[in-house]
mmCIF file of C-alpha atoms in Angstrom:
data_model
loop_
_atom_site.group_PDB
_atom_site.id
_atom_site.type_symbol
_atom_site.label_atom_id
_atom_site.label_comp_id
_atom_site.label_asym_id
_atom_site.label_seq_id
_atom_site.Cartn_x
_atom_site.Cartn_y
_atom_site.Cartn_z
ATOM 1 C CA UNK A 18 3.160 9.146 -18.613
ATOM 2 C CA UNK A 19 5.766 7.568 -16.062
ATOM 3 C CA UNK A 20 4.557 4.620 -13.856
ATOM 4 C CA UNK A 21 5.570 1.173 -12.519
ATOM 5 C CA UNK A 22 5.189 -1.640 -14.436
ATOM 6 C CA UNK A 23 4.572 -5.009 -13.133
ATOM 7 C CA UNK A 24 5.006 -8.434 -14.939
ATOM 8 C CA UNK A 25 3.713 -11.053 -15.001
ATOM 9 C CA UNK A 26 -0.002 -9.632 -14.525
ATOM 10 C CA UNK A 27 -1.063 -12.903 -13.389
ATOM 11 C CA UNK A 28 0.144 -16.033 -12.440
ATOM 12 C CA UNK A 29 -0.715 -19.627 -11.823
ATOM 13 C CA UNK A 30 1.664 -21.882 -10.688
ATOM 14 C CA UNK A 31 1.752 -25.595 -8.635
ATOM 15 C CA UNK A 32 2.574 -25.927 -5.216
ATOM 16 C CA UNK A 33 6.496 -26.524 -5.174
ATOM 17 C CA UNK A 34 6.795 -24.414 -8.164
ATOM 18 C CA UNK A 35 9.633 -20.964 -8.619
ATOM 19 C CA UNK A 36 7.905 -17.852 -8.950
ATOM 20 C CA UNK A 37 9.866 -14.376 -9.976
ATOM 21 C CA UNK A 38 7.823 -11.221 -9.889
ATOM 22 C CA UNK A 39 9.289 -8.659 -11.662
ATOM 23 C CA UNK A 40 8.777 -4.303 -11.653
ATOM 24 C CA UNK A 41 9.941 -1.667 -13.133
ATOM 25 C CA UNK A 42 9.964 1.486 -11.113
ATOM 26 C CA UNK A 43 9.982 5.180 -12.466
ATOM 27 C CA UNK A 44 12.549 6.216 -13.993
ATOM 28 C CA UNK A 45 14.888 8.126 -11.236
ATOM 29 C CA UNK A 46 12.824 6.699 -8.140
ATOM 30 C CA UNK A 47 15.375 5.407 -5.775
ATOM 31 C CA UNK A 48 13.028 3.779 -3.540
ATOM 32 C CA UNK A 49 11.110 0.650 -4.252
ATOM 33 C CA UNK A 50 8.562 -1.326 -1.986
ATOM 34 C CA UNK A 51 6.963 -4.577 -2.583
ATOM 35 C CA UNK A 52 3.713 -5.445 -0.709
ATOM 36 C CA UNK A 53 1.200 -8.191 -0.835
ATOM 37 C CA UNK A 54 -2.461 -8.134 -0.447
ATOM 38 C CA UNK A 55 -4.825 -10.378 0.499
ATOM 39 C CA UNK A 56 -8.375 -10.391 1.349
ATOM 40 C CA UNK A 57 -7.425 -12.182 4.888
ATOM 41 C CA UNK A 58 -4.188 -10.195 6.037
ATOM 42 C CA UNK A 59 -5.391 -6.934 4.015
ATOM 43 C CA UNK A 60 -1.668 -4.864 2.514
ATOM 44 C CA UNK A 61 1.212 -6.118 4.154
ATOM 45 C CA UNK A 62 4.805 -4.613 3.238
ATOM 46 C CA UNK A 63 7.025 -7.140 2.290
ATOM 47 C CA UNK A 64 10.430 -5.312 1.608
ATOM 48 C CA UNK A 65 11.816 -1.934 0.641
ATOM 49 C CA UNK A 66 15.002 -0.901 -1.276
ATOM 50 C CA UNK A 67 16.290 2.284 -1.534
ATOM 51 C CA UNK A 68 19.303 3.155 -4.335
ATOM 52 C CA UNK A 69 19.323 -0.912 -4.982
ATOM 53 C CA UNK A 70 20.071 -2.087 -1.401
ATOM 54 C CA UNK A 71 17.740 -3.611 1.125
ATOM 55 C CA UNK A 72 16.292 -1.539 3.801
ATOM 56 C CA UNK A 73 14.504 -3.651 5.505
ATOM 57 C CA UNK A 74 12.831 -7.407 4.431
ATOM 58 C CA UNK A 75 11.351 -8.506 7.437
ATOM 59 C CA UNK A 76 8.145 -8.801 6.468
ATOM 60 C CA UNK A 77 8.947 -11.063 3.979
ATOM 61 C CA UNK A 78 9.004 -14.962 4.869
ATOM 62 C CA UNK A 79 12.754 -15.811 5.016
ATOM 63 C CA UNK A 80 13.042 -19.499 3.496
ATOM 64 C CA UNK A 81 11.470 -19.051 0.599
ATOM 65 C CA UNK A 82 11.133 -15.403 -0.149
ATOM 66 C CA UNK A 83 14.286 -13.000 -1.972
ATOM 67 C CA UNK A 84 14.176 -9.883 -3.124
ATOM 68 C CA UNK A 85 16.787 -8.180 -5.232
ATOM 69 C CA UNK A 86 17.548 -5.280 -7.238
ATOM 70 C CA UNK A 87 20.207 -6.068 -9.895
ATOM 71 C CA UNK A 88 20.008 -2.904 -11.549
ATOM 72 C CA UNK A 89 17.781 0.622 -11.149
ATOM 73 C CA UNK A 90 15.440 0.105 -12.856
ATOM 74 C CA UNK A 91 14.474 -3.767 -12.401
ATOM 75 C CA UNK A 92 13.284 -5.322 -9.017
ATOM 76 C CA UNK A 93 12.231 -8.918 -8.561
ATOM 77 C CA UNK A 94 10.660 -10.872 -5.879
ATOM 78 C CA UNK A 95 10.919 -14.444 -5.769
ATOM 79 C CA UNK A 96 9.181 -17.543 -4.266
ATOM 80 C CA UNK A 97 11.095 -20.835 -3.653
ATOM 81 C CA UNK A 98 9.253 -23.093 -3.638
ATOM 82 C CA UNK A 99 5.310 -21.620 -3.970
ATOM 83 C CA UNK A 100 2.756 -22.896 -1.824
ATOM 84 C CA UNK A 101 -0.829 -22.348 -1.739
ATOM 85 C CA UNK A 102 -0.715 -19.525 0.601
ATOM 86 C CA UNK A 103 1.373 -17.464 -1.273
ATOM 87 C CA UNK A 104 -1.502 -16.594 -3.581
ATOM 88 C CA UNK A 105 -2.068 -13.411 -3.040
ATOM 89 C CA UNK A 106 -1.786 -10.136 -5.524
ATOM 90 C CA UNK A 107 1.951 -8.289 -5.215
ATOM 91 C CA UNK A 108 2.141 -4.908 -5.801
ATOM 92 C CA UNK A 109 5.450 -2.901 -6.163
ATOM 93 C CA UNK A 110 5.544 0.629 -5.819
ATOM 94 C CA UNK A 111 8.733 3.267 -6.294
ATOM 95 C CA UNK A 112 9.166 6.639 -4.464
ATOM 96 C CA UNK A 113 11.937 8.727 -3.632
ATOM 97 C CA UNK A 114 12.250 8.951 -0.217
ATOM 98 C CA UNK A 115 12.246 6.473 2.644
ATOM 99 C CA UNK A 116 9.062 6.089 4.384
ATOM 100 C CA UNK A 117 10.314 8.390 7.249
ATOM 101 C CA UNK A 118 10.093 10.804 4.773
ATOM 102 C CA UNK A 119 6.719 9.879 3.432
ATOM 103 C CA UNK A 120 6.426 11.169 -0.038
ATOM 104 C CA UNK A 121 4.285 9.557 -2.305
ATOM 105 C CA UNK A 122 4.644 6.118 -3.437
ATOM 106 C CA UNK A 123 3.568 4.967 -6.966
ATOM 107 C CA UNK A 124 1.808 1.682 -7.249
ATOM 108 C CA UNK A 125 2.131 -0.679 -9.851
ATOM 109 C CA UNK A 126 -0.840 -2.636 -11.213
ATOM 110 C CA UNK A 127 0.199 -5.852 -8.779
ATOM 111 C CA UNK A 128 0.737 -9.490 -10.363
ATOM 112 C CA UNK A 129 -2.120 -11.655 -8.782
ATOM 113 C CA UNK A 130 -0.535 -15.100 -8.234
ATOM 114 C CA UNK A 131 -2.809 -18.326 -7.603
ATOM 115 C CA UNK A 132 -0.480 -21.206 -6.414
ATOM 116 C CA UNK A 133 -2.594 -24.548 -6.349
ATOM 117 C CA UNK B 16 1.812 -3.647 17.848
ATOM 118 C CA UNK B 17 0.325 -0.962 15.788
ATOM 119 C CA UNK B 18 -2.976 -1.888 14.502
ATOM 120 C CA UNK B 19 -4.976 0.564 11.968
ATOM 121 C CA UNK B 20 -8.918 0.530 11.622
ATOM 122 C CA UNK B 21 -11.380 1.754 9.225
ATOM 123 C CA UNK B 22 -14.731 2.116 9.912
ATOM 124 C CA UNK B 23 -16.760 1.781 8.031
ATOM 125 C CA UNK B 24 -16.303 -1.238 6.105
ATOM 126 C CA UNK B 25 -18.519 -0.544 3.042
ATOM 127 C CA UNK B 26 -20.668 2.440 2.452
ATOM 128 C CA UNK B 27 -23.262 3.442 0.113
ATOM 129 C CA UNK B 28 -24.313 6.918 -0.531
ATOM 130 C CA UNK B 29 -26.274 8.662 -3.740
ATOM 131 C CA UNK B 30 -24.315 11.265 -5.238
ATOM 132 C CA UNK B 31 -23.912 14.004 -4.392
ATOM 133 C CA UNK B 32 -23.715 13.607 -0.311
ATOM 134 C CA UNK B 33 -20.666 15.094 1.632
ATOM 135 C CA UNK B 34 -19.252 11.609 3.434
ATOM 136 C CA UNK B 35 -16.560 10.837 6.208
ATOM 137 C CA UNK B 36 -14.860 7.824 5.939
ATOM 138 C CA UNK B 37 -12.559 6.680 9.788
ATOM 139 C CA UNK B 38 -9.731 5.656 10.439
ATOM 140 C CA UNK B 39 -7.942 5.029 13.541
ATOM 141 C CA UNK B 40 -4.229 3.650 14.996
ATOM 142 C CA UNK B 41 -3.820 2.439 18.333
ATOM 143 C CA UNK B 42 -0.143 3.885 18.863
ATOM 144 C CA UNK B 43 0.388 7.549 17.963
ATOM 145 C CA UNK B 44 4.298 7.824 17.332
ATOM 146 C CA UNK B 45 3.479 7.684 13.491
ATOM 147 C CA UNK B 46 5.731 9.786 10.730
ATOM 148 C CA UNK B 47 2.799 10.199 8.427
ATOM 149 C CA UNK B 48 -0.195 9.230 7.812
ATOM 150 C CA UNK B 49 -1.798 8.597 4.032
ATOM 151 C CA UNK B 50 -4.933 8.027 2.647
ATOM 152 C CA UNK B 51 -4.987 5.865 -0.812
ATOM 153 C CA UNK B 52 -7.249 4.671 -3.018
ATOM 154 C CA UNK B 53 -7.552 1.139 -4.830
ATOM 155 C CA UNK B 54 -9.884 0.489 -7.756
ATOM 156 C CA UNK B 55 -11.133 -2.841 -8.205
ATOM 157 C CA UNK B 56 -8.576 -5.333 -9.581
ATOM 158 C CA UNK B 57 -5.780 -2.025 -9.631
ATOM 159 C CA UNK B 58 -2.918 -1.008 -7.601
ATOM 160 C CA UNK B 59 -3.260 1.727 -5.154
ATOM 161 C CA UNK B 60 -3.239 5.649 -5.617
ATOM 162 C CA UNK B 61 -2.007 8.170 -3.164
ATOM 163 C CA UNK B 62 -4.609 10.919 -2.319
ATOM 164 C CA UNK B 63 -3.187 12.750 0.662
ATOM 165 C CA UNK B 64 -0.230 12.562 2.932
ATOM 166 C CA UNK B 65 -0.138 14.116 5.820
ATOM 167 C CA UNK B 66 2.714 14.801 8.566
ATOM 168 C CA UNK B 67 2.533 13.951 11.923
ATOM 169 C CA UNK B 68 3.159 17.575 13.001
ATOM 170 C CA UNK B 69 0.424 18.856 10.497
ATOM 171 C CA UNK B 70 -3.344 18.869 11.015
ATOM 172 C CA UNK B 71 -4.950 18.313 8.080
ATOM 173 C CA UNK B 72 -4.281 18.320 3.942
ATOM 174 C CA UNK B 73 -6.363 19.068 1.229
ATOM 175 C CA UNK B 74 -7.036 18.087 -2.676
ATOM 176 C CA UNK B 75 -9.793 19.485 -4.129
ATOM 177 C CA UNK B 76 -12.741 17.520 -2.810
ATOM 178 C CA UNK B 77 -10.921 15.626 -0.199
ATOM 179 C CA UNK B 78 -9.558 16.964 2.622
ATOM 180 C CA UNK B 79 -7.686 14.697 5.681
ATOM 181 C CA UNK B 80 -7.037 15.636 9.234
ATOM 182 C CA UNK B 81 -4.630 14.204 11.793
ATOM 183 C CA UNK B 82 -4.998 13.979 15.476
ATOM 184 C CA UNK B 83 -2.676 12.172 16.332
ATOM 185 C CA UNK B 84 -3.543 12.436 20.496
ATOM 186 C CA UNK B 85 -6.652 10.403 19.912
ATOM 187 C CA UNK B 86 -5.000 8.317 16.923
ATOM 188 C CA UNK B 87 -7.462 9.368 14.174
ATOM 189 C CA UNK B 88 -7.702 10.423 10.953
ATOM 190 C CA UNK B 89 -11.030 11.455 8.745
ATOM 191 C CA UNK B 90 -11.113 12.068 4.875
ATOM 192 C CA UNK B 91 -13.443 13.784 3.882
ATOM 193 C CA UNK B 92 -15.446 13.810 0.635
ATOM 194 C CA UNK B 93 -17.475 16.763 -0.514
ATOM 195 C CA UNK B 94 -19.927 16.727 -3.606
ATOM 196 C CA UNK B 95 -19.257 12.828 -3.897
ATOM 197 C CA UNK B 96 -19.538 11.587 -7.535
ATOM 198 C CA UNK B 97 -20.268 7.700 -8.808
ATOM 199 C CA UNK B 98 -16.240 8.134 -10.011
ATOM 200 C CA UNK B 99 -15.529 8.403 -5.901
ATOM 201 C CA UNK B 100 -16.200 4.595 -6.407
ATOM 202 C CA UNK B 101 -13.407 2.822 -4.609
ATOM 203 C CA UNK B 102 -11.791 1.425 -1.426
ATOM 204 C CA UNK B 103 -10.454 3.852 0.280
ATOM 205 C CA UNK B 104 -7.465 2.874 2.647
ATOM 206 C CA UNK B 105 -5.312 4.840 5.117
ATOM 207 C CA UNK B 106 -1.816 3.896 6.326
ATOM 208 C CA UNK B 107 0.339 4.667 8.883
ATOM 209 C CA UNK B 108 4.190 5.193 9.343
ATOM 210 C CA UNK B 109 6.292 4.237 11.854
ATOM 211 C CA UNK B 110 9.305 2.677 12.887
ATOM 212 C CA UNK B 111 9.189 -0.550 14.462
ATOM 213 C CA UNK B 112 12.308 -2.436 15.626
ATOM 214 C CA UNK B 113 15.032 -1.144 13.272
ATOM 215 C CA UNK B 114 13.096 0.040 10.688
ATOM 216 C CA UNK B 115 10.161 1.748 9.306
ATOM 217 C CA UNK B 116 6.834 0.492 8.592
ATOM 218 C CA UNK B 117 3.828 1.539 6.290
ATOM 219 C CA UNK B 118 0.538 -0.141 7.956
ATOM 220 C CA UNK B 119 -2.339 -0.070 6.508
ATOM 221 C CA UNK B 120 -5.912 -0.643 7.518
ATOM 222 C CA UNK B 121 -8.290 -2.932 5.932
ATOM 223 C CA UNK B 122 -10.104 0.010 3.735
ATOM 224 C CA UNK B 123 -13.710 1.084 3.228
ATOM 225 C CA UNK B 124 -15.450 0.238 0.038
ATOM 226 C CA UNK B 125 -17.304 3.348 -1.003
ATOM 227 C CA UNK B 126 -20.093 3.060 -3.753
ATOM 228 C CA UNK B 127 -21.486 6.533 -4.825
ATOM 229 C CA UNK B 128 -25.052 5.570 -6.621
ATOM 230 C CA UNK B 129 -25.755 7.925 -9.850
#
C-alpha cells in the first residue's frame, strides 16, 4: 500500500527554535508539493519540486523557510528560526506530473507544528 | 488574484439525501479543477479532477461539473452515507506569474447523520 509518509507527526518547539519537516514520497513520484494549513489562511502551497529541483517556492516565506530534496525519495522543509505563527499543520504530497498537468496528488498525513 | 469559495460552510443532512456542495473562482483561466476530501486531523484525498476543457467527472456517487464561463464547480453526492463525513475542498489550477498554482477554497464540512 504506497503512500507518503510524513515525520515528525507533531511538533512543539520555542519561538527561535530549528524545525526540519521531513516526507517521503511514493516510490517513483517525481513531483513533490509541500503545503500548510491553517484554520485562518485555509491550504496554502508552499513549494513544489519536480525530479529533485525547485519549481517554484514562492509561497514560502524567504528568510526563514528552505526546502530541499537531497535525494528521491526524501524532502524536507525547514524553519529558521520558528516563530509562533508558523504553527500550522504541513502536509506534503507527491504526484507525477506538474500541476499543469493535474494528475492526482497524494497527501501525506501532515506534521502539525505548535511553536510557542 | 484568484480567490476560490465554497458555499456552504458546514452542512448537515440525514443519510441518505442527494446533496450539492459549491464552489466558485473568480478568474476562469484555470488548468483543472479538483475536488478533495480531508478527514479530521488527516491529510487530504483526491476525489475528482477535472480539465478545464471537460464538463464534468464522475466516481461512483460523486460526480463534478465545470463551467468554467461562470467560474463554478458542483460535486455532487448521491445516496449520502454517515462515511461521506468530511470537509470537502475544491482547488483550482493556474499559473500565476511564472508558475503554477493549486488554490484552494476554504472547504465545506459535511456531517451525514445515521
Amino acid at each position: 500500500d504506497a503512500r507518503v509518509t510524513q515525520t515528525p507527526r507533531h511538533k512543539v518547539t520555542e519561538m527561535g527554535q530549528e524545525v526540519t519537516m521531513r516526507c517521503q514520497p511514493i516510490l517513483g513520484h517525481n513531483t513533490v508539493f509541500w503545503y500548510r494549513q491553517t484554520m485562518m489562511q485555509g491550504l496554502e502551497l508552499l513549494a513544489y519540486f519536480r525530479n529533485r529541483a525547485p519549481l517554484d517556492d514562492s509561497g514560502m516565506p524567504k528568510d526563514r523557510f528552505s526546502a530541499e530534496m537531497p535525494d528521491a525519495t526524501l524532502a524536507t522543509l525547514k524553519i529558521q528560526p520558528s516563530e509562533p505563527r508558523d504553527s500550522a499543520v504541513y502536509f506534503c504530497a507527491s504526484g507525477l506530473a506538474t500541476l499543469r498537468e493535474g494528475e492526482t496528488q497524494y497527501f501525506g498525513p501532515g506534521t502539525r507544528l505548535l511553536v510557542l | 488574484k484568484q480567490e476560490v469559495t465554497q458555499i456552504p460552510a458546514a452542512l448537515s443532512v440525514p443519510e441518505g439525501e442527494n446533496l450539492v456542495l459549491n464552489c466558485s473562482f473568480t478568474d476562469s483561466a484555470i488548468y483543472n479543477l479538483q475536488w478533495f476530501r480531508q478527514d479530521h486531523g488527516k491529510g487530504l484525498t483526491s476525489l475528482l479532477l477535472i480539465q478545464s476543457s471537460q464538463r464534468e467527472q464522475t466516481s461512483g456517487r460523486l460526480n463534478a461539473s465545470l463551467d468554467k464561463s461562470s467560474g463554478r464547480s458542483t460535486l455532487y453526492i448521491a445516496a449520502s452515507q454517515p462515511g461521506d463525513s468530511a470537509t470537502y475542498l475544491c482547488a483550482v489550477s493556474r499559473r500565476m506569474d511564472s508558475s503554477y498554482k493549486l488554490i484552494f477554497g476554504s472547504g465545506t464540512r459535511l456531517l451525514v447523520r445515521p
